[in-house]
Tab-separated table of C-alpha atoms in Angstrom:
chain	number	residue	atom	x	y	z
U	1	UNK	CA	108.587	133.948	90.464
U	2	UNK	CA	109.130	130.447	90.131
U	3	UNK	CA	106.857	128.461	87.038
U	4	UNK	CA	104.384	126.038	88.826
U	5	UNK	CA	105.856	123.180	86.393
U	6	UNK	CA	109.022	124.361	87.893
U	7	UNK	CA	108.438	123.184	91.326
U	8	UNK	CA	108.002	119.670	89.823
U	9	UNK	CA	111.199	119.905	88.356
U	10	UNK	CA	113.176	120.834	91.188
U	11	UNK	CA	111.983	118.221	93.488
U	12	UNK	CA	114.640	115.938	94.327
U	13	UNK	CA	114.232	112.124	95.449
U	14	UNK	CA	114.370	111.587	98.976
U	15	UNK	CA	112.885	107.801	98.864
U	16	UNK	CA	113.805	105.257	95.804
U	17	UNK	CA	110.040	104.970	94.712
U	18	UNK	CA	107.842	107.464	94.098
U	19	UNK	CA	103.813	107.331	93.526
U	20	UNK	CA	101.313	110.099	91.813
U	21	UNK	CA	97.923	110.208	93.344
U	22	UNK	CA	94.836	111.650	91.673
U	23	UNK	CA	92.309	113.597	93.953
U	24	UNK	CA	88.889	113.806	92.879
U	25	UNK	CA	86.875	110.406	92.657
U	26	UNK	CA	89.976	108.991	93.909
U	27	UNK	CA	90.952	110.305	97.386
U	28	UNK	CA	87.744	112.071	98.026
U	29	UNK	CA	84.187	110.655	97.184
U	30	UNK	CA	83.763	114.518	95.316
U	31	UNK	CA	83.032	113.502	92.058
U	32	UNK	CA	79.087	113.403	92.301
U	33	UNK	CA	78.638	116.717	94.234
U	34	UNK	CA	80.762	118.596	91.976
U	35	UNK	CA	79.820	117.387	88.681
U	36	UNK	CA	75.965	117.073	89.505
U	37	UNK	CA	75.650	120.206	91.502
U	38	UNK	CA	78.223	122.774	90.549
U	39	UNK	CA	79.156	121.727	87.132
U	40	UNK	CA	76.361	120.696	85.635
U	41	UNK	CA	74.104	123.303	86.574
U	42	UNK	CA	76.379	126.217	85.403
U	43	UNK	CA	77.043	124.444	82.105
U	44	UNK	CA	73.058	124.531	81.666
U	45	UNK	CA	72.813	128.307	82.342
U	46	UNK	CA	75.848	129.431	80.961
U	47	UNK	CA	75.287	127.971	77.452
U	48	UNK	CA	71.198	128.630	77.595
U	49	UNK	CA	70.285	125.022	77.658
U	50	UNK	CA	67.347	124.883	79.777
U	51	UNK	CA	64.928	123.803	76.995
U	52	UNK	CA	66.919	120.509	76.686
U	53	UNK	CA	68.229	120.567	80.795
U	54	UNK	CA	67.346	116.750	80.896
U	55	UNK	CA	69.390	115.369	77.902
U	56	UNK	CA	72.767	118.399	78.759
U	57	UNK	CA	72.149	116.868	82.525
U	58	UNK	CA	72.822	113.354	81.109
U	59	UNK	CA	75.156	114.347	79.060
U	60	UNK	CA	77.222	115.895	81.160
U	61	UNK	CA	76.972	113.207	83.837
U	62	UNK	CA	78.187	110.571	80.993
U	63	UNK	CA	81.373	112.732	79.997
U	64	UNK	CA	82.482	113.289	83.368
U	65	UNK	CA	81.298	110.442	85.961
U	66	UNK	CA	80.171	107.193	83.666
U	67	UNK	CA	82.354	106.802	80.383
U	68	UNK	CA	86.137	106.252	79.898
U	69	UNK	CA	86.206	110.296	79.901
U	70	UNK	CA	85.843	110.270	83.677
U	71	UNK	CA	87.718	112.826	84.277
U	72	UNK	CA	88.598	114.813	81.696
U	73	UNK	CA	89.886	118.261	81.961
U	74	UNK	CA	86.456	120.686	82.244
U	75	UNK	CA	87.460	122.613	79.311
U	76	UNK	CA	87.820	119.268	77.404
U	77	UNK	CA	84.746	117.933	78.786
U	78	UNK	CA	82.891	120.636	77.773
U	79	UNK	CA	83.935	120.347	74.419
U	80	UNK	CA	82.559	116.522	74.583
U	81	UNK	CA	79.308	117.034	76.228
U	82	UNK	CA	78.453	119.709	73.551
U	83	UNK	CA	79.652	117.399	70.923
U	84	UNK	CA	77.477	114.362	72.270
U	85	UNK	CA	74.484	116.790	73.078
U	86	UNK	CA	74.417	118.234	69.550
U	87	UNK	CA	74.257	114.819	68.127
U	88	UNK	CA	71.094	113.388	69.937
U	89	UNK	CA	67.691	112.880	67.987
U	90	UNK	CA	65.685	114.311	70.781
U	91	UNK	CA	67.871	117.434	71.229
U	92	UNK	CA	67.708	118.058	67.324
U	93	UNK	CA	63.651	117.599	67.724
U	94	UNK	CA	63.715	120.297	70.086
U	95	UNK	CA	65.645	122.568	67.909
U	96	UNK	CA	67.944	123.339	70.516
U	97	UNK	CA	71.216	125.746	69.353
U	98	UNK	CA	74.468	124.219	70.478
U	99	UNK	CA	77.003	126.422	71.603
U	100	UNK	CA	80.245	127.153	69.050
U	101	UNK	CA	82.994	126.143	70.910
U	102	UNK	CA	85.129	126.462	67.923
U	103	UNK	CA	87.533	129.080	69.819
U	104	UNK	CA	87.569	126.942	72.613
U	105	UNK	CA	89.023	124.153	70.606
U	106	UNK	CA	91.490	126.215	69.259
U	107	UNK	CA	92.799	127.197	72.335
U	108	UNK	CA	92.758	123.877	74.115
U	109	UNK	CA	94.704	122.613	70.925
U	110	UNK	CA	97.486	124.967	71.743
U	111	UNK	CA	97.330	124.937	75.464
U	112	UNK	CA	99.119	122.478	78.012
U	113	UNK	CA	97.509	124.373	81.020
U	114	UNK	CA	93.704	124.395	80.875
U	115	UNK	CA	92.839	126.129	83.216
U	116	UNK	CA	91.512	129.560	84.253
U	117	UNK	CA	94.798	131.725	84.623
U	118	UNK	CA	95.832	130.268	81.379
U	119	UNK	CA	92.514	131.636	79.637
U	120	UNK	CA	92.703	134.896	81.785
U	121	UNK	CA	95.996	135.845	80.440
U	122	UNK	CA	95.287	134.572	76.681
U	123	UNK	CA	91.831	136.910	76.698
U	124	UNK	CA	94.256	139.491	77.447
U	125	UNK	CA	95.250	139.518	74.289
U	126	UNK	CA	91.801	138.193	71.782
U	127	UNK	CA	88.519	139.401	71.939
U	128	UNK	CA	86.563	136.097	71.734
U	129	UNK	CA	82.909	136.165	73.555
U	130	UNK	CA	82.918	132.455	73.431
U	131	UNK	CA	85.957	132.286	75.455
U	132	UNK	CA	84.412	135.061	77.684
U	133	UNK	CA	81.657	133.097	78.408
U	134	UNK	CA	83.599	129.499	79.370
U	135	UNK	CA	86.059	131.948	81.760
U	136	UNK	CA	82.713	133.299	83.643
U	137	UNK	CA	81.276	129.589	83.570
U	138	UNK	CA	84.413	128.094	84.891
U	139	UNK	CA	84.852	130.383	87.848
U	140	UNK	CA	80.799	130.213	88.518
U	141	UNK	CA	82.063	126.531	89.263
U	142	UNK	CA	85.056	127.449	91.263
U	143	UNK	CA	82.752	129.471	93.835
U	144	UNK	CA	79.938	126.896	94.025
U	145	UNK	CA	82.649	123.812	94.809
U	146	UNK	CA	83.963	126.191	97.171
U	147	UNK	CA	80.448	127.301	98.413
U	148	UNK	CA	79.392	123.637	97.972
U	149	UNK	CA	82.188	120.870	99.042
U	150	UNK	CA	82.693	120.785	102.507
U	151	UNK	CA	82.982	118.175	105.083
U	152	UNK	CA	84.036	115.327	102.508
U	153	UNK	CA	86.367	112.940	104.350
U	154	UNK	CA	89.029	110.306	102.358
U	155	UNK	CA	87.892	107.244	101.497
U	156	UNK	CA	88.676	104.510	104.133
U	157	UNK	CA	91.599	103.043	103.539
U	158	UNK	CA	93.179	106.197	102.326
U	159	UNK	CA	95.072	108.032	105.212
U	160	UNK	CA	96.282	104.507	105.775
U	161	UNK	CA	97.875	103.783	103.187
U	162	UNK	CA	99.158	107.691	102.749
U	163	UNK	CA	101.025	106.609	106.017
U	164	UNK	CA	102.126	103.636	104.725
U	165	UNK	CA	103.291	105.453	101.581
U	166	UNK	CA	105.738	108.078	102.913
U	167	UNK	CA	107.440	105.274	104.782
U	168	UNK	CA	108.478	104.537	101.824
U	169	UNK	CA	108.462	106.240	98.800
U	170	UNK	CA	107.727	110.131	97.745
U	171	UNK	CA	104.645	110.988	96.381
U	172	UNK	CA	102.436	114.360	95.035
U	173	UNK	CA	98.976	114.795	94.007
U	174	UNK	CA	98.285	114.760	90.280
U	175	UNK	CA	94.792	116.378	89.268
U	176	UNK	CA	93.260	118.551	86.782
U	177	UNK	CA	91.627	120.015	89.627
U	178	UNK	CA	92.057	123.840	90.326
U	179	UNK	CA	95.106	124.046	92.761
U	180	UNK	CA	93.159	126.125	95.142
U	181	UNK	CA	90.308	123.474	95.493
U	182	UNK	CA	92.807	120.549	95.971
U	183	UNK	CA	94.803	122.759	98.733
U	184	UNK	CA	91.738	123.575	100.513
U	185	UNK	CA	90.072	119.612	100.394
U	186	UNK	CA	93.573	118.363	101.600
U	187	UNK	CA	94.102	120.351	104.341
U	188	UNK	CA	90.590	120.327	105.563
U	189	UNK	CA	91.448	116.774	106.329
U	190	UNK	CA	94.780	116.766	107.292
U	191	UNK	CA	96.517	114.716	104.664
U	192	UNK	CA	98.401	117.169	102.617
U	193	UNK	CA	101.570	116.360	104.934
U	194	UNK	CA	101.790	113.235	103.452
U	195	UNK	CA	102.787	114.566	100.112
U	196	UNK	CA	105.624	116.783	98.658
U	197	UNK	CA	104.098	118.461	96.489
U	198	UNK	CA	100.264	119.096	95.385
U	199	UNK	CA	99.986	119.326	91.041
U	200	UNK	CA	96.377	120.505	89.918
U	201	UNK	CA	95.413	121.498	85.816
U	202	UNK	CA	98.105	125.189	86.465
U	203	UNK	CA	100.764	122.428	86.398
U	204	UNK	CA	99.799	121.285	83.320
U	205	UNK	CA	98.659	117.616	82.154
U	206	UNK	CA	98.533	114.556	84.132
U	207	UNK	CA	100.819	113.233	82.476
U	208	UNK	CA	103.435	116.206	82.624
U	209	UNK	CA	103.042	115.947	86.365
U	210	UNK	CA	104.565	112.630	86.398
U	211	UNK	CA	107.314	113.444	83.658
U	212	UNK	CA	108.136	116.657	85.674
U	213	UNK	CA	108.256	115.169	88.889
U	214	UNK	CA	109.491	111.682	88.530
U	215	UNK	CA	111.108	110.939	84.715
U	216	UNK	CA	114.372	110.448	85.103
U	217	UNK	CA	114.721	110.110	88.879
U	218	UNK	CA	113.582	107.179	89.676
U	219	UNK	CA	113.238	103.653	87.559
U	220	UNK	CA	110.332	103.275	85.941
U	221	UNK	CA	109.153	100.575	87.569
U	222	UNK	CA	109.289	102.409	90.910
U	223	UNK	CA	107.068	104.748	89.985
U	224	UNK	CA	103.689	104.392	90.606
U	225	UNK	CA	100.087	106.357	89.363
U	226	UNK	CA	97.511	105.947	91.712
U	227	UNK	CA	94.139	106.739	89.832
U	228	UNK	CA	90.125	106.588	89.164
U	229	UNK	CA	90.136	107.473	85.281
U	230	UNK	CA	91.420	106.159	82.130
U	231	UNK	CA	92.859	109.603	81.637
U	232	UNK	CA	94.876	108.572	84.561
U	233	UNK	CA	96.099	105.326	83.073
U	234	UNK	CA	97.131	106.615	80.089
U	235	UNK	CA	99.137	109.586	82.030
U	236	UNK	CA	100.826	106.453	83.395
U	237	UNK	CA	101.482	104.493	80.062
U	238	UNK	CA	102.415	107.253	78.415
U	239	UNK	CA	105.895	107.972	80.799
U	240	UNK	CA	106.008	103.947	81.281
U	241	UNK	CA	105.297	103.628	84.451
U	242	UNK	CA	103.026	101.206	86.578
U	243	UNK	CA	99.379	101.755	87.451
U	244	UNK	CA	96.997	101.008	89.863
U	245	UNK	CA	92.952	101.846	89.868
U	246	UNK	CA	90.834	102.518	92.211
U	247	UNK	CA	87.925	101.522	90.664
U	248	UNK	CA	84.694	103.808	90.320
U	249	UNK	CA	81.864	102.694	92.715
U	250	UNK	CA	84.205	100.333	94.190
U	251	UNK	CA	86.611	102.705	96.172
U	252	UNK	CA	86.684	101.796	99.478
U	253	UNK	CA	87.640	97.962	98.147
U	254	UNK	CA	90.258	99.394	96.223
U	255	UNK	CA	91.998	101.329	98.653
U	256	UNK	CA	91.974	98.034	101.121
U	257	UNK	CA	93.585	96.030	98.091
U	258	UNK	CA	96.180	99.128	97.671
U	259	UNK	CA	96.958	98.818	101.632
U	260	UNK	CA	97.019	95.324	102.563
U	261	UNK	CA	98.400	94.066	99.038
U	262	UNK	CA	99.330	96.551	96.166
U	263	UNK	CA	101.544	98.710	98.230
U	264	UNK	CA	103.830	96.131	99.162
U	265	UNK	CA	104.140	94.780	95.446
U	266	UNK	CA	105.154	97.728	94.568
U	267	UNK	CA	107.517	98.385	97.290
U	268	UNK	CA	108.943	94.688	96.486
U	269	UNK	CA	109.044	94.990	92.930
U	270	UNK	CA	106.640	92.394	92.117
U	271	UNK	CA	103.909	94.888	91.166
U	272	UNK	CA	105.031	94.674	87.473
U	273	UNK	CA	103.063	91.583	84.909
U	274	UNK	CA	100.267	89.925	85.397
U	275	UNK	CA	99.832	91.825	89.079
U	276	UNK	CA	98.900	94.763	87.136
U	277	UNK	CA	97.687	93.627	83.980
U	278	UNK	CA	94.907	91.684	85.890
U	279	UNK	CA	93.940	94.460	88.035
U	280	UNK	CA	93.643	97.123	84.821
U	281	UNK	CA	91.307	95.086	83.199
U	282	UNK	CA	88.915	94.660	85.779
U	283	UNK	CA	89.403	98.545	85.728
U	284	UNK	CA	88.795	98.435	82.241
U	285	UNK	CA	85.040	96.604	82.354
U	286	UNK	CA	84.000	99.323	84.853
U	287	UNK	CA	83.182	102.480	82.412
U	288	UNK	CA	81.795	102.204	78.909
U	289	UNK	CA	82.784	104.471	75.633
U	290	UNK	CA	79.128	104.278	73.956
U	291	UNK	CA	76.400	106.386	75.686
U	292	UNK	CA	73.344	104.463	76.134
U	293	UNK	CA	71.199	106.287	74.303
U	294	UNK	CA	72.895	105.503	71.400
């Protein structure tokens, strides 16, 4: 059985450029239902939170929709918004117990695939009720997205410049969503035949998407990351490669700038410079690192 990381490896180029696209918050306006109603509600029940529901509900909205975290793998996030709810005054007032993620850690420190069939087959071989726990909360989320997330179009702009894309260039998905989820919300809406290949957190990292799929066969300035997170930037910076944000609450602008300008920068080389450095720091004054109740 061929290794998902595999099938990025044996795609070969059939365009000279070549562009990554994230999913989530990105292509689909999916962010807000998932985190608000699937994820943040399980991580309140799951980890017995409920005397403290309004501060983990911030919390969790902070890691994952409003800070340069957006984004984050959940395992990862999860590990955050513990660490940021254990620190607040009016948590501590309440005496509320924080979860030990310590095993979690652990196993996200050793780990390049976070996500469930990774943890499956390591609880296969530890006994670790923590880990237990954040496999039965995880796949609580998978059914409620499932249940949940329906009907969510593209943002406009986006099947446009998809079009406009495989003129020209190859290009796969590359999210830290569950495969299944990203299969299912691309072909509800008919786009997924506008990529080769669809990369979710089994593939591993963002990052390792882009290495897998596009290091070393194509220039690196004809590759492109198409994203809504820093994590997505720095997937991009760290193979060399160009970026360009779609900026959060500003989507539908972004995608016009990618289709009537950005695209054919790229596709002319004269994406590269002050192009892109202008548009990631406008990207850059979107999201903050400090919570605001600090």
């Amino acid at each position: 059985m061929m290794d998902q990381q595999d099938k990025l490896r044996q795609l070969k180029p059939e365009k000279e450029l070549f562009i990554g696209i994230d999913s989530d918050g990105c292509v689909f306006d999916t962010m807000e239902i998932k985190q608000k109603e699937c994820f943040c509600p399980n991580f309140i029940k799951f980890y017995e939170l409920q005397k403290v529901s309004k501060f983990a509900r911030q919390t969790w909205e902070f890691v994952n929709l409003y800070s340069k975290t957006r984004g984050l793998n959940r395992f990862l996030a999860l590990i955050e918004a513990v660490k940021l709810l254990g620190e607040r005054k009016e948590v501590q007032l309440r005496n509320a117990i924080m979860p030990d993620l310590m095993p979690l850690k652990e196993w996200t420190a050793k780990e390049n695939k976070l996500g469930n069939p990774a943890l499956e087959k390591y609880l296969e071989k530890v006994s670790e009720p923590m880990l237990d726990l954040t496999l039965k909360w995880s796949k609580k989320v998978n059914e409620d997205i499932a249940d949940m997330v329906r009907g969510v179009p593209p943002f406009s702009f986006v099947r446009e410049s998809l079009e406009k894309i495989k003129l020209k260039a190859d290009s796969i998905v590359v999210s830290q969503t569950p495969v299944e989820a990203l299969i299912r919300e691309w072909e509800e809406n008919d786009i997924d035949r506008y990529v080769r290949s669809i990369a979710g957190q089994e593939y591993g990292t963002k990052a390792e998407h882009i290495a897998l799929a596009a290091i070393g066969k194509y220039p690196p300035q004809k590759i492109l990351m198409v994203g809504d997170a820093p994590g997505d930037l720095r997937a991009a910076k760290k193979n060399g490669v160009l970026f360009f944000p779609v900026n959060p609450g500003h989507e539908e602008d972004s995608w016009e700038r990618l289709f009537k300008e950005g695209l054919d920068r790229f596709f002319n080389g004269t994406f590269e410079g002050d192009y892109e450095k202008t548009l990631i720091r406008e990207f850059d004054s979107y999201l903050p690192e400090t919570p605001p109740w600090y």
